[in-house]
XYZ file of C-alpha atoms in Angstrom:
381
model
C 88.113 154.214 102.412
C 86.875 150.685 103.035
C 90.448 149.432 102.527
C 91.568 151.538 105.479
C 88.693 150.472 107.743
C 88.304 146.734 107.148
C 90.425 143.654 106.526
C 91.142 142.561 102.950
C 88.678 139.662 103.199
C 85.897 141.980 104.405
C 86.650 144.335 101.498
C 86.269 141.307 99.229
C 82.808 140.556 100.648
C 81.894 144.234 100.334
C 83.073 144.328 96.692
C 80.958 141.292 95.818
C 77.897 142.796 97.514
C 78.316 146.066 95.591
C 78.640 144.177 92.292
C 75.655 141.976 93.076
C 73.512 144.941 94.096
C 74.326 146.637 90.809
C 73.261 143.663 88.681
C 70.073 143.164 90.693
C 69.080 146.834 90.503
C 69.469 146.663 86.710
C 67.523 143.392 86.570
C 64.586 144.519 88.695
C 63.954 147.679 86.659
C 63.391 145.708 83.424
C 64.965 148.495 81.364
C 62.227 151.044 82.101
C 64.882 153.671 82.808
C 66.029 153.242 79.186
C 62.438 153.737 78.024
C 62.055 156.891 80.112
C 65.322 158.306 78.779
C 64.352 157.654 75.148
C 60.722 158.829 75.156
C 61.337 161.896 77.318
C 64.311 162.942 75.148
C 62.315 163.026 71.921
C 61.383 166.440 70.511
C 57.960 167.601 71.781
C 57.770 164.659 74.203
C 54.598 164.362 76.288
C 54.826 164.664 80.074
C 54.859 161.090 81.447
C 56.520 161.494 84.832
C 53.759 159.827 86.873
C 53.381 157.022 84.316
C 57.065 156.121 84.471
C 56.986 156.301 88.275
C 54.045 153.945 88.634
C 55.394 151.543 86.001
C 58.803 151.115 87.615
C 57.331 150.728 91.125
C 55.189 147.847 89.876
C 57.936 146.087 87.905
C 60.719 146.570 90.474
C 58.510 145.293 93.318
C 57.563 142.146 91.400
C 61.089 141.429 90.133
C 62.735 142.147 93.500
C 60.377 139.665 95.136
C 61.516 137.044 92.619
C 65.153 137.839 93.402
C 64.420 137.535 97.115
C 63.008 134.030 96.628
C 65.912 132.881 94.416
C 68.729 134.526 96.380
C 69.684 131.510 98.498
C 69.951 129.335 95.391
C 72.382 131.820 93.859
C 74.500 131.841 97.023
C 74.619 128.038 97.080
C 75.475 127.846 93.385
C 78.257 130.449 93.595
C 79.677 129.099 96.849
C 79.848 132.619 98.340
C 78.075 131.675 101.576
C 79.117 134.871 103.362
C 76.448 136.659 101.314
C 73.591 134.720 102.906
C 72.815 137.453 105.468
C 72.314 140.238 102.921
C 69.116 139.128 101.215
C 66.930 141.880 102.722
C 69.529 144.510 101.785
C 69.471 143.241 98.200
C 65.653 143.354 97.975
C 65.372 146.928 99.266
C 68.300 148.111 97.190
C 66.789 146.553 94.052
C 63.435 148.309 94.425
C 64.853 151.700 95.357
C 67.769 151.837 92.929
C 65.860 150.645 89.869
C 63.205 153.280 90.632
C 65.823 155.967 91.209
C 67.417 155.169 87.838
C 64.114 156.051 86.152
C 63.999 159.316 88.103
C 67.538 160.152 86.986
C 66.680 159.232 83.376
C 63.693 161.581 83.421
C 65.734 164.486 84.791
C 68.483 163.659 82.294
C 66.100 163.604 79.336
C 64.645 166.987 80.323
C 68.209 168.355 80.770
C 67.514 169.350 84.371
C 71.182 169.254 85.241
C 70.807 171.597 88.217
C 68.408 169.147 89.865
C 70.743 166.248 89.076
C 73.690 168.175 90.483
C 71.877 168.969 93.737
C 70.724 165.366 94.110
C 74.167 163.841 93.495
C 75.815 166.545 95.578
C 73.631 165.883 98.639
C 74.064 162.150 98.195
C 77.849 162.517 97.871
C 78.147 164.708 100.974
C 76.063 162.241 102.979
C 78.174 159.258 101.901
C 81.390 161.181 102.632
C 80.212 161.984 106.163
C 79.244 158.350 106.711
C 82.680 157.176 105.516
C 84.458 159.603 107.828
C 82.329 158.497 110.776
C 83.057 154.839 110.094
C 86.752 155.552 109.618
C 87.078 157.086 113.063
C 84.747 154.640 114.840
C 85.570 151.370 113.007
C 81.992 150.088 113.059
C 80.592 146.803 111.771
C 80.557 146.166 108.019
C 76.791 145.501 108.086
C 76.212 149.044 109.361
C 78.638 150.317 106.714
C 76.582 148.666 103.952
C 73.315 149.975 105.373
C 74.367 153.603 105.783
C 76.642 153.891 102.726
C 74.355 152.210 100.193
C 70.783 151.793 101.391
C 70.240 155.121 103.166
C 71.478 157.360 100.266
C 69.243 155.471 97.827
C 66.376 155.792 100.307
C 66.767 159.583 100.379
C 66.558 159.783 96.577
C 63.662 157.299 96.537
C 61.695 159.410 99.034
C 62.166 162.509 96.876
C 61.098 160.600 93.748
C 58.098 159.062 95.518
C 57.016 162.436 96.869
C 56.944 163.921 93.354
C 55.376 160.797 91.832
C 52.643 160.464 94.452
C 51.912 164.194 94.297
C 51.334 163.963 90.554
C 49.235 160.834 90.976
C 47.094 162.531 93.620
C 46.412 165.301 91.109
C 45.314 162.680 88.572
C 47.915 163.650 86.003
C 48.376 159.993 85.029
C 46.739 159.075 81.744
C 46.533 156.136 79.363
C 48.068 153.834 81.986
C 47.714 150.601 79.989
C 49.072 152.171 76.815
C 52.140 153.696 78.477
C 52.781 150.679 80.701
C 52.810 148.462 77.612
C 55.030 150.984 75.801
C 57.501 151.211 78.714
C 57.564 147.453 79.174
C 57.979 146.763 75.448
C 60.877 149.203 75.051
C 62.333 148.161 78.404
C 62.321 144.456 77.582
C 63.968 145.114 74.217
C 66.713 147.056 75.967
C 66.679 144.784 79.041
C 69.943 142.967 78.363
C 71.567 146.244 77.486
C 70.324 147.765 80.750
C 71.434 144.703 82.711
C 74.971 144.765 81.320
C 75.431 148.553 81.179
C 78.615 149.647 82.986
C 79.237 146.135 84.373
C 82.987 146.021 83.538
C 84.894 145.168 86.721
C 81.729 144.210 88.623
C 81.672 140.967 86.645
C 85.386 140.527 87.372
C 84.702 140.840 91.099
C 81.889 138.275 91.057
C 83.984 135.741 89.133
C 87.075 136.317 91.280
C 84.855 135.722 94.306
C 83.762 132.394 92.823
C 87.110 131.179 91.434
C 89.628 132.523 93.944
C 89.143 133.756 97.510
C 87.884 136.875 99.270
C 91.424 138.160 99.891
C 92.228 138.329 96.168
C 88.711 139.646 95.502
C 89.242 142.344 98.131
C 92.516 143.495 96.565
C 90.968 143.668 93.104
C 87.821 145.227 94.565
C 89.818 148.154 95.916
C 91.633 148.573 92.583
C 88.270 148.351 90.790
C 87.285 151.555 92.591
C 89.260 153.216 89.788
C 86.937 151.647 87.224
C 83.838 152.672 89.182
C 85.030 156.287 89.397
C 85.673 156.384 85.635
C 82.285 154.777 84.962
C 80.447 157.298 87.159
C 82.343 160.157 85.532
C 81.178 158.899 82.138
C 77.615 158.598 83.406
C 77.740 162.402 83.814
C 79.201 162.779 80.327
C 76.457 160.591 78.859
C 73.858 162.509 80.859
C 74.827 165.617 78.931
C 75.091 164.045 75.467
C 72.270 161.439 75.515
C 69.317 163.832 75.056
C 71.225 165.678 72.322
C 71.944 162.418 70.494
C 68.204 161.681 70.344
C 67.266 165.205 69.266
C 69.946 165.410 66.569
C 69.028 161.963 65.222
C 65.349 162.897 64.860
C 65.849 166.462 63.625
C 68.906 166.264 61.337
C 70.035 164.235 58.328
C 71.948 160.985 58.848
C 75.199 162.559 57.610
C 74.788 165.415 60.098
C 74.060 162.907 62.842
C 77.237 160.935 62.073
C 79.304 164.126 62.056
C 77.787 165.109 65.413
C 78.511 161.647 66.842
C 82.148 161.742 65.726
C 82.574 165.082 67.474
C 80.959 163.676 70.638
C 83.365 160.699 70.648
C 86.368 163.023 70.227
C 85.155 165.257 73.067
C 84.650 162.205 75.278
C 88.222 161.068 74.618
C 89.510 164.509 75.602
C 87.336 164.668 78.716
C 88.529 161.228 79.822
C 92.262 161.279 79.084
C 93.495 163.567 81.864
C 90.866 162.304 84.294
C 91.948 158.664 83.886
C 95.636 159.525 84.310
C 94.990 161.595 87.444
C 92.630 159.133 89.154
C 94.811 156.083 88.459
C 97.865 158.040 89.646
C 96.160 159.059 92.911
C 95.009 155.503 93.636
C 98.447 154.096 92.831
C 100.104 156.666 95.096
C 97.740 155.788 97.951
C 98.326 152.039 97.627
C 102.114 152.429 97.487
C 102.497 155.037 100.222
C 99.790 154.468 102.850
C 100.993 151.757 105.291
C 97.465 150.419 105.935
C 97.113 149.686 102.203
C 100.352 147.748 101.739
C 98.388 144.488 101.416
C 96.954 145.858 98.160
C 100.301 146.343 96.373
C 99.703 143.303 94.173
C 96.809 145.203 92.602
C 99.079 147.795 90.964
C 99.617 145.801 87.739
C 95.860 145.206 87.202
C 95.312 148.923 87.862
C 97.836 149.885 85.168
C 96.238 147.448 82.714
C 92.772 148.909 83.333
C 94.080 152.480 83.026
C 95.779 151.726 79.700
C 92.739 150.064 78.169
C 90.436 152.826 79.452
C 92.677 155.460 77.882
C 92.473 153.698 74.523
C 88.713 153.047 74.543
C 87.136 155.783 76.672
C 85.871 157.860 73.748
C 83.306 155.176 73.011
C 81.963 155.078 76.586
C 79.457 157.665 75.403
C 78.063 155.011 73.015
C 76.873 152.621 75.727
C 73.300 153.937 75.409
C 73.610 155.212 71.856
C 71.358 152.732 70.062
C 68.633 153.034 72.688
C 68.741 156.799 72.258
C 67.956 156.495 68.548
C 65.099 154.039 69.026
C 67.025 150.785 68.527
C 66.853 149.153 71.987
C 67.418 145.635 70.625
C 70.678 146.715 68.968
C 71.731 148.334 72.231
C 71.056 145.050 74.000
C 73.081 143.150 71.399
C 76.055 145.519 71.705
C 76.156 145.356 75.507
C 75.563 141.595 75.487
C 78.621 141.287 73.238
C 80.586 143.405 75.724
C 79.349 141.340 78.671
C 79.756 137.867 77.218
C 83.173 138.593 75.718
C 84.196 139.778 79.198
C 82.625 136.676 80.747
C 84.358 134.221 78.413
C 87.708 135.977 78.733
C 87.358 136.021 82.524
C 86.593 132.299 82.608
C 89.733 131.651 80.556
C 92.125 134.207 82.051
C 91.256 134.262 85.776
C 92.324 130.632 86.387
C 95.591 131.389 84.542
C 96.483 134.891 85.727
C 94.122 135.806 88.593
C 93.608 139.563 88.975
C 95.738 140.366 85.936
C 93.544 138.053 83.869
C 90.419 139.841 85.116
C 91.827 143.244 84.129
C 92.864 141.956 80.681
C 89.411 140.450 80.159
C 87.702 143.764 80.859
C 90.087 145.731 78.648
C 89.873 143.384 75.651
C 86.074 143.196 75.898
C 85.898 146.981 75.447
C 87.760 146.648 72.153
C 85.266 143.988 71.051
C 82.421 146.360 71.935
C 83.987 149.182 69.890
C 84.422 146.957 66.812
C 80.747 145.933 66.932
C 79.553 149.509 67.577
C 81.514 150.934 64.637
C 80.309 148.112 62.390
C 76.670 148.578 63.405
C 76.735 152.368 63.115
C 77.584 152.055 59.423
C 74.151 150.459 58.939
C 72.231 153.230 60.696
């Protein structure tokens, strides 16, 4: 929708802001959402809702303040000076989103899918209404960022805070120091994994913004919507399987666990195949046939490259949080660091040579590297 409302360069700025907000929200939470998902998924887990809430509020507030102080240095280093006016947005988004991720992890671990569905449904309807309003009124991009990103997260944050504060007022919090240390210890071990989870084309966008210009970044940013849709779709798939992975690992034999995991990977392939073909086809049709999107035609080849690689690797998207779910947060961090840094190195090599096509190839190849490491490491479990 942003491609229809704003110029290509503005879409480029918007794409960079979205990518940056994602990394910062992961950074400020210090992996506590991974801790909440693991501990609350274990069989006979104790109720720790208020503990997780208080822990992530403390850590996200402290880390977001650090980001706020260092933001201008990042802008100067990257050369993306158009981002200078969005520091307050980044701070608020970091605190709210990192907290909301813990809320989602807790609901996920308890398999409260109805609550998750209502929350995402309300959020989706709100964002859709905002997009339609902006489409017909062509308002400023700053307002677009505020209402499309900050306000939906604020609504979820208010709901989470209401529940958290209610429980705190009833003094249901216990063993604060013990659980804070436990959350922080697990979170820090899985920190790099949490930071790099689902980064894929977000890293591409940031590096294209640094090495090329906002026009090229805007074209790739619109095409990268395909990647974001696939990633969010797989977040729902993982939401279903993650608690089961933990429960099967702790209640069954290792051979039964491996059989279960193979079946999960096969199901994830099947769930993804048609979805990827349909979504990439719809986006390609829109770019080729809507006159206002004709400036994005050069993004078709990168889109096809991403779609092909996603088709080949999507079964293993369910493994992004696998090692954290079986109590190995450091291994999860290693696996996602390998994914991230292979993508980073390939981007640094391929973007100067091939531009957007290089960015798409870098993301696709890095997924294969991740799969090789995951398969290798699973044999040692």
